Coordinates of C-alpha atoms in Angstrom, one line a residue:
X14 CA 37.4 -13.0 14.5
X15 CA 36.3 -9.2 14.6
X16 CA 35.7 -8.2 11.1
X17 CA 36.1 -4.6 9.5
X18 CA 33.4 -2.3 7.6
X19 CA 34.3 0.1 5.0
X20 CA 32.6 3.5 6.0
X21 CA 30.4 5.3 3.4
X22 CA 27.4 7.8 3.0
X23 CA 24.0 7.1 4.0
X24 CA 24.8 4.3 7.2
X25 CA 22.8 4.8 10.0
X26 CA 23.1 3.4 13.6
X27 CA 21.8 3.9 17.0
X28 CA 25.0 4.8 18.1
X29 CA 28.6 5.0 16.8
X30 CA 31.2 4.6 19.3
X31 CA 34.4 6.2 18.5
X32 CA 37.5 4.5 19.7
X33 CA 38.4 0.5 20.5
X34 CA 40.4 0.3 22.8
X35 CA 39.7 -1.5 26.0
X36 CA 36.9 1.1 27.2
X37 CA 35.0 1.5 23.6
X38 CA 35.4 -2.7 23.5
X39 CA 33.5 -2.7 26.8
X40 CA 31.0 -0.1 26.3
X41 CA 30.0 -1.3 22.3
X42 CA 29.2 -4.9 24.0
X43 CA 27.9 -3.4 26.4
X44 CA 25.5 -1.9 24.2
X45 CA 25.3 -4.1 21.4
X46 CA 23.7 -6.9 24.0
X47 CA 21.0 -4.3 25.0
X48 CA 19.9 -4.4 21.6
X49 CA 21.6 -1.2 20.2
X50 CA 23.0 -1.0 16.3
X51 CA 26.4 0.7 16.8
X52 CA 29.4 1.1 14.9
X53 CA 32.9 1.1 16.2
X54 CA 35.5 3.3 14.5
X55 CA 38.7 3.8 15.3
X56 CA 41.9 4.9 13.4
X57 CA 44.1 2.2 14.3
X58 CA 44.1 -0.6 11.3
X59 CA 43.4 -3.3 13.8
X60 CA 42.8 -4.0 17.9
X61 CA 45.0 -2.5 20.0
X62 CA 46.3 0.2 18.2
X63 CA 46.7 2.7 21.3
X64 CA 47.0 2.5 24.8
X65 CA 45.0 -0.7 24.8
X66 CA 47.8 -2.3 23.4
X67 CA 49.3 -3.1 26.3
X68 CA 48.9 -2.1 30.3
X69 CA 50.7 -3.9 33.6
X70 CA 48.0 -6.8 32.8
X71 CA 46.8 -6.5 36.4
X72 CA 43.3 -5.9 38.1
X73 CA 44.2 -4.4 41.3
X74 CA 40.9 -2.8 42.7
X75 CA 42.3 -2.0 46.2
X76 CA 45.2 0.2 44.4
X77 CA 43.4 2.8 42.2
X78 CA 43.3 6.0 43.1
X79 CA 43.3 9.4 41.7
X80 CA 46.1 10.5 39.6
X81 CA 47.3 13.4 42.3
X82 CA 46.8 12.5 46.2
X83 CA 48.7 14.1 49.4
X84 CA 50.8 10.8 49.4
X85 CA 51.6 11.4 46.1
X86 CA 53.0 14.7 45.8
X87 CA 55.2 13.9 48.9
X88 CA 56.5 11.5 47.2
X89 CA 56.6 13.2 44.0
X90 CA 60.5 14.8 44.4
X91 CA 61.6 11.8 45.7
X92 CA 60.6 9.7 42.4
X93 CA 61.8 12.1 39.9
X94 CA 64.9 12.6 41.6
X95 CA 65.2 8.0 41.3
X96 CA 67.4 6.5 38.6
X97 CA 65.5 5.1 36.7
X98 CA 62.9 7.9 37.5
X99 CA 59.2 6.6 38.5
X100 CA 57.8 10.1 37.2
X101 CA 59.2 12.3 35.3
X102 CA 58.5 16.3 33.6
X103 CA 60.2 17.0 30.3
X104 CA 60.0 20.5 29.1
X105 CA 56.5 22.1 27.9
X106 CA 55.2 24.9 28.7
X107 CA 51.3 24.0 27.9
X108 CA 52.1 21.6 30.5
X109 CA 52.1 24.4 33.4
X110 CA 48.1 25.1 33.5
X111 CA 47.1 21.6 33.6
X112 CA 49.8 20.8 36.2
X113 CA 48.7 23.7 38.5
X114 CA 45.4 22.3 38.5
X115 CA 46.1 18.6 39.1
X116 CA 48.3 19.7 41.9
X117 CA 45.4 21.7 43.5
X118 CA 42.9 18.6 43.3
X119 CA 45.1 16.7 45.1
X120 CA 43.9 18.9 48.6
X121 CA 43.2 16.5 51.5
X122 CA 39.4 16.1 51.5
X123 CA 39.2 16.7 48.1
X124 CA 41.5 13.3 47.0
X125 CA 40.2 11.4 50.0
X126 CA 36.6 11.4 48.9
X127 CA 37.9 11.2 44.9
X128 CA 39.8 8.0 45.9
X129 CA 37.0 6.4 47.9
X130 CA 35.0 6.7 44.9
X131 CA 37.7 5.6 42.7
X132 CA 38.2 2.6 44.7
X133 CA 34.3 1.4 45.5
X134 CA 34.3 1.6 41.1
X135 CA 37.1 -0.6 40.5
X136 CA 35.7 -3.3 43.3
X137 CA 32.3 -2.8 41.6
X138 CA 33.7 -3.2 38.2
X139 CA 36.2 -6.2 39.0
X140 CA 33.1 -8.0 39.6
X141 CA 31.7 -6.8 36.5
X142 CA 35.0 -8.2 35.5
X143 CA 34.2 -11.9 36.9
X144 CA 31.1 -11.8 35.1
X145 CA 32.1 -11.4 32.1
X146 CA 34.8 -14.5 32.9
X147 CA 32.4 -16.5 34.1
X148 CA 30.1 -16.1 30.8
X149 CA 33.5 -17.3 28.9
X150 CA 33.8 -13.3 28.1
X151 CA 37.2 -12.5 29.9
X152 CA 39.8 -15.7 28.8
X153 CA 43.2 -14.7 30.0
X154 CA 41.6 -13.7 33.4
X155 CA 43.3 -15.3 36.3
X156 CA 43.0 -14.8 39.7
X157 CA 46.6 -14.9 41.1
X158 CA 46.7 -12.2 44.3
X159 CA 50.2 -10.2 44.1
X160 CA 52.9 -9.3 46.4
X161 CA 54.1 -5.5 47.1
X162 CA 58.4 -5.5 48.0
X163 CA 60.2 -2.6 49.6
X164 CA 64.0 -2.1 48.4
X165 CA 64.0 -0.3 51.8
X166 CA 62.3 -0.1 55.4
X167 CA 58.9 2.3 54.6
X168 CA 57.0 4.4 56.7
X169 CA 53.5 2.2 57.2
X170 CA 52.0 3.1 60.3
X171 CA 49.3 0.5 60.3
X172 CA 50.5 -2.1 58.4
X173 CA 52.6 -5.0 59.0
X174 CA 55.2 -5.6 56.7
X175 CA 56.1 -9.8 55.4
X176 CA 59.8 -10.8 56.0
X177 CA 61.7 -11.3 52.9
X178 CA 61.3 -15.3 53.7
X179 CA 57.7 -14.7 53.9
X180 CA 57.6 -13.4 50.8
X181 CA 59.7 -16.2 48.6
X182 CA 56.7 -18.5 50.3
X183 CA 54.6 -16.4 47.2
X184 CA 57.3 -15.9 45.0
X185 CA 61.0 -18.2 44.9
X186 CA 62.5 -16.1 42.2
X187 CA 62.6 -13.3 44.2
X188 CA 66.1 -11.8 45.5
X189 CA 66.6 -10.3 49.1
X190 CA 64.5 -7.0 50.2
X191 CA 63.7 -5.5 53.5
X192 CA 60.0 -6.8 53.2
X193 CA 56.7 -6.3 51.1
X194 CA 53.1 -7.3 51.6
X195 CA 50.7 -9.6 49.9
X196 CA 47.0 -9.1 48.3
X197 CA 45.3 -11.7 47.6
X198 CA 42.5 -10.0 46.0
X199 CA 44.3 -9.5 42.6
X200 CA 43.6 -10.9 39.2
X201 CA 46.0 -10.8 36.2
X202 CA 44.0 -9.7 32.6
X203 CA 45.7 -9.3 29.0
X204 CA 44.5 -5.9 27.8
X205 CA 44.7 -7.3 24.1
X206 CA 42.1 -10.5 25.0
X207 CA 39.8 -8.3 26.9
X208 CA 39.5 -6.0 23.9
X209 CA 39.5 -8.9 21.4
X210 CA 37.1 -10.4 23.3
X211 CA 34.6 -7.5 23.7
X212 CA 34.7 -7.0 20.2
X213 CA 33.9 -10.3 19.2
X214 CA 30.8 -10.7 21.4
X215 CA 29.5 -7.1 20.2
X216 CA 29.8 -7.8 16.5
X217 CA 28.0 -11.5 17.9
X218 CA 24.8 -9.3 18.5
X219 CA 25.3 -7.2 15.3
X220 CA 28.3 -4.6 16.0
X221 CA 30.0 -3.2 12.6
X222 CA 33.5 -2.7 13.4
X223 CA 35.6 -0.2 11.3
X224 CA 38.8 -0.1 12.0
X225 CA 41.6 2.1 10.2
X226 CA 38.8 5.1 10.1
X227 CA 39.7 8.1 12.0
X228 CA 36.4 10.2 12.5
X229 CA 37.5 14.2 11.5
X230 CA 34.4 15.3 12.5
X231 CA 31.2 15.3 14.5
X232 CA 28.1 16.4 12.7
X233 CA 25.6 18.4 14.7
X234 CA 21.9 20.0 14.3
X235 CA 21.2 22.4 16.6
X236 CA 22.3 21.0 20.3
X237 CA 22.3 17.9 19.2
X238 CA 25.7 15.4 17.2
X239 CA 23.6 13.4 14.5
X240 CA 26.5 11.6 13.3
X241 CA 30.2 11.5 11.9
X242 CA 32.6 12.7 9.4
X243 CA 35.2 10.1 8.1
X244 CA 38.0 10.2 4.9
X245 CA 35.6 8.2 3.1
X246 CA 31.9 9.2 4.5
X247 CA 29.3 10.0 6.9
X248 CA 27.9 7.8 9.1
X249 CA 24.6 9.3 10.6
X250 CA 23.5 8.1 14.5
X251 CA 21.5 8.3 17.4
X252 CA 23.9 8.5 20.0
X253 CA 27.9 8.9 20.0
X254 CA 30.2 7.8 23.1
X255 CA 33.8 9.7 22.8
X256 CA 35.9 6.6 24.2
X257 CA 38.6 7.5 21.4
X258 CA 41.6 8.9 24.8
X259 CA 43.8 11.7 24.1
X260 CA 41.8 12.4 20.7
X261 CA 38.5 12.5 22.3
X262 CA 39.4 16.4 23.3
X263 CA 39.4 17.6 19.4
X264 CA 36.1 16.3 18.7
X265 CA 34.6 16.7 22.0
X266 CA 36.1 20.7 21.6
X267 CA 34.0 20.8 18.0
X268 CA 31.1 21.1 20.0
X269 CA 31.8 23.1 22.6
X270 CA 32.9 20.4 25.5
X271 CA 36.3 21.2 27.2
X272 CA 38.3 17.9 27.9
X273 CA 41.4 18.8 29.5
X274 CA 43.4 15.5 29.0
X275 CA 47.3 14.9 28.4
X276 CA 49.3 12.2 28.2
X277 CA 50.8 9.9 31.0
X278 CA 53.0 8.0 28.9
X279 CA 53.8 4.6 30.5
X280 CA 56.5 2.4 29.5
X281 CA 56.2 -1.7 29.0
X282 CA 59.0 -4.2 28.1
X283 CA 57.8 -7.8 27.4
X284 CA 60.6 -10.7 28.2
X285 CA 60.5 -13.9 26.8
X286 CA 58.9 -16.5 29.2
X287 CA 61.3 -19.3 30.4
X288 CA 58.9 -22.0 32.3
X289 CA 60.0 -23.4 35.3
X290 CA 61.9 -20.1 36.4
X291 CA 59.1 -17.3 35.5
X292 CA 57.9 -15.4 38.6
X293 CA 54.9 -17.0 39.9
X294 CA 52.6 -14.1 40.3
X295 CA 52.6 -10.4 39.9
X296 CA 55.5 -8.0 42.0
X297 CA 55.1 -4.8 42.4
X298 CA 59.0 -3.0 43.7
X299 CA 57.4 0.2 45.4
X300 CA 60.3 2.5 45.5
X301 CA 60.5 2.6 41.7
X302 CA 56.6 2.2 40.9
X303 CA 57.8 -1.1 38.6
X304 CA 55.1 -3.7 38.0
X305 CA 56.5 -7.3 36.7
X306 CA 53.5 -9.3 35.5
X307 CA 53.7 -12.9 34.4
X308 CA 51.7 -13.8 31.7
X309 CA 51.1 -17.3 29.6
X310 CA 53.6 -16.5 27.2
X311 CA 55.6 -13.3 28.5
X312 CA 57.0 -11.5 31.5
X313 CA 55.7 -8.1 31.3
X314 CA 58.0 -5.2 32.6
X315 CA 55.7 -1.8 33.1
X316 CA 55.8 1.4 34.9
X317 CA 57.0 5.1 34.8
X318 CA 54.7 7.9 34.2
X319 CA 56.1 10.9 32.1
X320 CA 54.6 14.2 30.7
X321 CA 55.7 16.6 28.4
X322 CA 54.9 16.7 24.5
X323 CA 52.6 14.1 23.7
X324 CA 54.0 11.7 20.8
X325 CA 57.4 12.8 20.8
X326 CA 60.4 9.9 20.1
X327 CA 60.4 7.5 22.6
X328 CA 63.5 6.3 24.2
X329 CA 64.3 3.2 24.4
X330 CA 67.1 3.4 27.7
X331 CA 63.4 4.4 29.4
X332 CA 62.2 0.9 29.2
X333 CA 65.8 -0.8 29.7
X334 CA 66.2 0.6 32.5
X335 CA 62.7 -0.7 34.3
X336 CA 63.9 -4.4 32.7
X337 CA 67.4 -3.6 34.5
X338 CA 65.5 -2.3 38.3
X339 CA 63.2 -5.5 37.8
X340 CA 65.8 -7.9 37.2
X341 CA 67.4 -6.3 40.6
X342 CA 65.0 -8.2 42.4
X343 CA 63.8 -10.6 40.2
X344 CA 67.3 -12.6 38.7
X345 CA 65.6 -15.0 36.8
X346 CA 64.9 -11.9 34.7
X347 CA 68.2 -11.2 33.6
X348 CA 69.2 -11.8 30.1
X349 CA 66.2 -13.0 28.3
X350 CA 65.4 -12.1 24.8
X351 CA 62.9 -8.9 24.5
X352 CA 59.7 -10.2 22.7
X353 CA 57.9 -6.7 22.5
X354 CA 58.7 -3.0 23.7
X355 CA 55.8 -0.2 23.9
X356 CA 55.2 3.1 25.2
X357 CA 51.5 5.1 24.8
X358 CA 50.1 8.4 26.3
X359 CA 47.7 7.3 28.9
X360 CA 44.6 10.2 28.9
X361 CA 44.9 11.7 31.9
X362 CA 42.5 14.7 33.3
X363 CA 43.6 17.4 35.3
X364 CA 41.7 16.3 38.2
X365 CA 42.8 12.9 38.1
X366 CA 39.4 11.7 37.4
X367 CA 38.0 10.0 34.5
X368 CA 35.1 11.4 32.4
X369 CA 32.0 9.6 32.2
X370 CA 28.5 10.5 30.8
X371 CA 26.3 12.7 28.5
X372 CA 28.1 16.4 27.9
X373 CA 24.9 19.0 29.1
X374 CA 24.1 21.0 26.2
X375 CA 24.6 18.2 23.8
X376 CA 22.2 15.3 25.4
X377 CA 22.8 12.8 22.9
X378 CA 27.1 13.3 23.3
X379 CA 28.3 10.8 25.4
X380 CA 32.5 10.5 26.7
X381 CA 34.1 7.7 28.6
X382 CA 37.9 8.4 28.5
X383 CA 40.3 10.1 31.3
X384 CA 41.0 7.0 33.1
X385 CA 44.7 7.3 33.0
X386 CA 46.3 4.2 34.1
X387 CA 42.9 2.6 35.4
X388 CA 41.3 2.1 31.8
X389 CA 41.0 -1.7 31.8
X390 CA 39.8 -2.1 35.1
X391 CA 37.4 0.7 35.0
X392 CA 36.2 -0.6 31.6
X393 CA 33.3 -2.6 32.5
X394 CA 31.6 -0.4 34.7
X395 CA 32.4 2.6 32.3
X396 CA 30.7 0.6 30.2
X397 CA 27.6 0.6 32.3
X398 CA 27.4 3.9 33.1
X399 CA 27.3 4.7 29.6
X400 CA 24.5 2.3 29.0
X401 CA 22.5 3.6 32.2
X402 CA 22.3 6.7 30.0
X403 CA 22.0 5.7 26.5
X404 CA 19.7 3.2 26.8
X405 CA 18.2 3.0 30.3
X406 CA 17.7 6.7 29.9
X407 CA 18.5 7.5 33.7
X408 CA 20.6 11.1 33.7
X409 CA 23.3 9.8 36.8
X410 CA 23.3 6.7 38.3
X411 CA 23.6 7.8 42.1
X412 CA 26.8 9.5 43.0
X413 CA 28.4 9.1 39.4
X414 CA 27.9 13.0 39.2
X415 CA 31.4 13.7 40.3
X416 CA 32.6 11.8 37.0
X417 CA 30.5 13.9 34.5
X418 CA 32.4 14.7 31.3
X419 CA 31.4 18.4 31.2
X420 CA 32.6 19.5 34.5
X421 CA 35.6 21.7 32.7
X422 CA 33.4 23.3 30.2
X423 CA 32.3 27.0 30.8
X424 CA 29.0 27.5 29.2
X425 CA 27.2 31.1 28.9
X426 CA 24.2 29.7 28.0
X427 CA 24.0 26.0 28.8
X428 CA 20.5 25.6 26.6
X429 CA 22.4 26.9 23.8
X430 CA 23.5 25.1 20.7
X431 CA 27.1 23.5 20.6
X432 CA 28.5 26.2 18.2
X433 CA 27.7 29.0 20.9
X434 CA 29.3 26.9 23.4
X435 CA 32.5 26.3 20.8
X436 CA 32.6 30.0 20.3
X437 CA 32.7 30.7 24.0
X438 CA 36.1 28.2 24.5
X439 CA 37.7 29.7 21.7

């Protein structure tokens, strides 16, 4: 059991990490087993308050990729013009900057080298992954592989597509479709277990968690954050990782550091498991960008991405209508009692690429969130990163310079203080 602090004036810590969801988790154990003191805060009034509460469950190194590719944006139209749509643009006109940009990182050499590096991260941290499993760190970790099905004949040039009776030799439930593909390199993860987990081991080696405190603001002396403002006190530290998503811009704005994150929101539906006729690993139905993930007590239903005003109503037909496209091809679906519904604003940068790393101009100011829908599999090495700067004290582990948190900010002067650099933004 993770246990809660009360905040108050005069704590100290090496390091306070701001946010618990499943990339804070990681990088507080993380530290917390080198030997750091660190506090976890986080406004939620228990784990998996935000987007950690709950993900597509699935570890799927060979499938992460930027946010905006040249495969993507052709296929872009196509998906928002799809009932139910796979992505989809609701009215905002502080949307139009940030779009603009994401589009223009999507150019072809730009995304191909972004996704390489995206990809060679999440095979490096789904072995962190098994590590963790294998030290009794990572419970609900399973390695099932997952199958890929096509509604319709696609254009893949080099590879070779599974008959539909190739397929129900992976998965019986599943109804008839042109074809699909199977990975076996694929491992199923409960976001909510992973962060519990995390958690627990870092308050094993002295963590303080504080859940139900929302930081207002970051203290700073000259170029440097010496700690945090909270409703009911400041906490002083060392060191202070951002891993707190969308709200990591605000703070990380206070001093001067430009985050340009908004939300992705992503829809999950949770059906009521029915042994003997659950699917018997994950599917993923391609046209609609649908992921259907069993778990030990659930069938999770996930998938859309949407932008637009961040923590406006959420509709509920949204998520109906991915239980309705999933039941389509899985029957054994239909009709079974919804056990939990959830949408959350996945931070997403407007390159696509997460931010990782110590902010120049405010050395001791570290941020790990952008991940958009990678989060828990980028987690543990996100994690590391962090650590080979906080505590191993190296400035970039070797081409981890493309991921640095500051890369938005415009700096006039970028040996001055945090407040010069704030004043510049404003």
């Amino acid at each position: 059991m993770v246990s809660s602090a009360r905040t108050g004036s005069n704590q100290s810590f090496d390091c306070v990490v701001i946010g618990a969801g499943v990339v804070g988790a990681s990088v507080a154990q993380r530290l917390a087993r080198s030997g750091v003191r660190v506090a976890v805060l986080d406004q939620a009034p228990e784990i998996g308050g935000g987007c950690s509460y709950a993900n597509g469950a699935l570890l799927a190194p060979g499938h992460v990729s930027p946010l905006a590719t040249p495969a993507l944006l052709r296929e872009a139209p196509v998906q928002m013009l799809r009932r139910p749509p796979a992505v989809r643009l609701d009215p905002d006109l502080t949307l139009v900057g940030w779009m603009s940009k994401l589009l223009a990182s999507a150019a072809p050499r730009r995304a191909s080298i972004a996704q390489a590096r995206m990809r060679d991260l999440a095979i490096q941290s789904t072995e962190l992954h098994r590590a963790l499993a294998d030290c009794g760190l990572n419970p609900t970790m399973r390695k099932t592989g997952a199958i890929d099905v096509y509604l319709r004949s696609p254009r893949m040039n080099n590879k070779k597509l599974l008959s539909y009776k190739e397929l129900q030799d992976f998965e019986p439930t599943l109804a008839p479709v042109e074809g699909g593909t199977h990975d076996t390199e694929e491992w199923t993860l409960e976001s909510r277990s992973f962060v519990k987990s995390m958690l627990g081991d870092a308050a094993r080696h002295g963590a303080e968690m504080m859940f139900g405190t929302p930081v207002k603001e970051l203290l700073t002396r000259g170029s440097r954050v010496v700690g945090v403002r909270t409703p009911t006190g400041t906490i002083l530290s060392e060191n202070v990782v951002l891993a707190a998503g969308l709200h990591s811009a605000a703070l990380a704005a206070q001093v001067g550091v430009r985050l340009p994150l908004r939300g992705g929101r992503g829809y999950v539906v949770d059906l009521a498991a029915r042994p003997g006729s659950d699917p018997t690993l994950p599917v993923r139905i391609k046209e609609h960008r649908i992921l259907v993930t069993p778990l030990e007590d659930r069938v999770r239903v996930c998938g859309s991405i949407e932008f637009g005003k961040e923590y406006r109503p959420v509709d509920p037909r949204r998520g109906n209508a991915l239980v309705k496209v999933a039941s389509s091809v899985l029957p054994s679906l239909r009709d079974r009692p919804i056990v939990d519904r959830w949408a959350g604003e996945r931070p997403c940068t407007s390159d696509g690429v997460p931010l990782i790393g110590v902010a120049q101009g405010v050395r001791n100011l570290a941020i790990a969130t952008g991940h958009g829908m990678w989060g828990l599999i980028l987690a543990p090495i996100t994690a590391n990163l962090i650590a080979d700067h906080l505590v191993a004290h190296s400035p970039t582990r070797a081409g981890a310079e493309w991921l640095r948190p500051d890369r938005f900010t415009r700096q006039v002067d970028k040996g001055s203080g945090s407040r010069e650099s704030a004043k510049e933004l404003a």
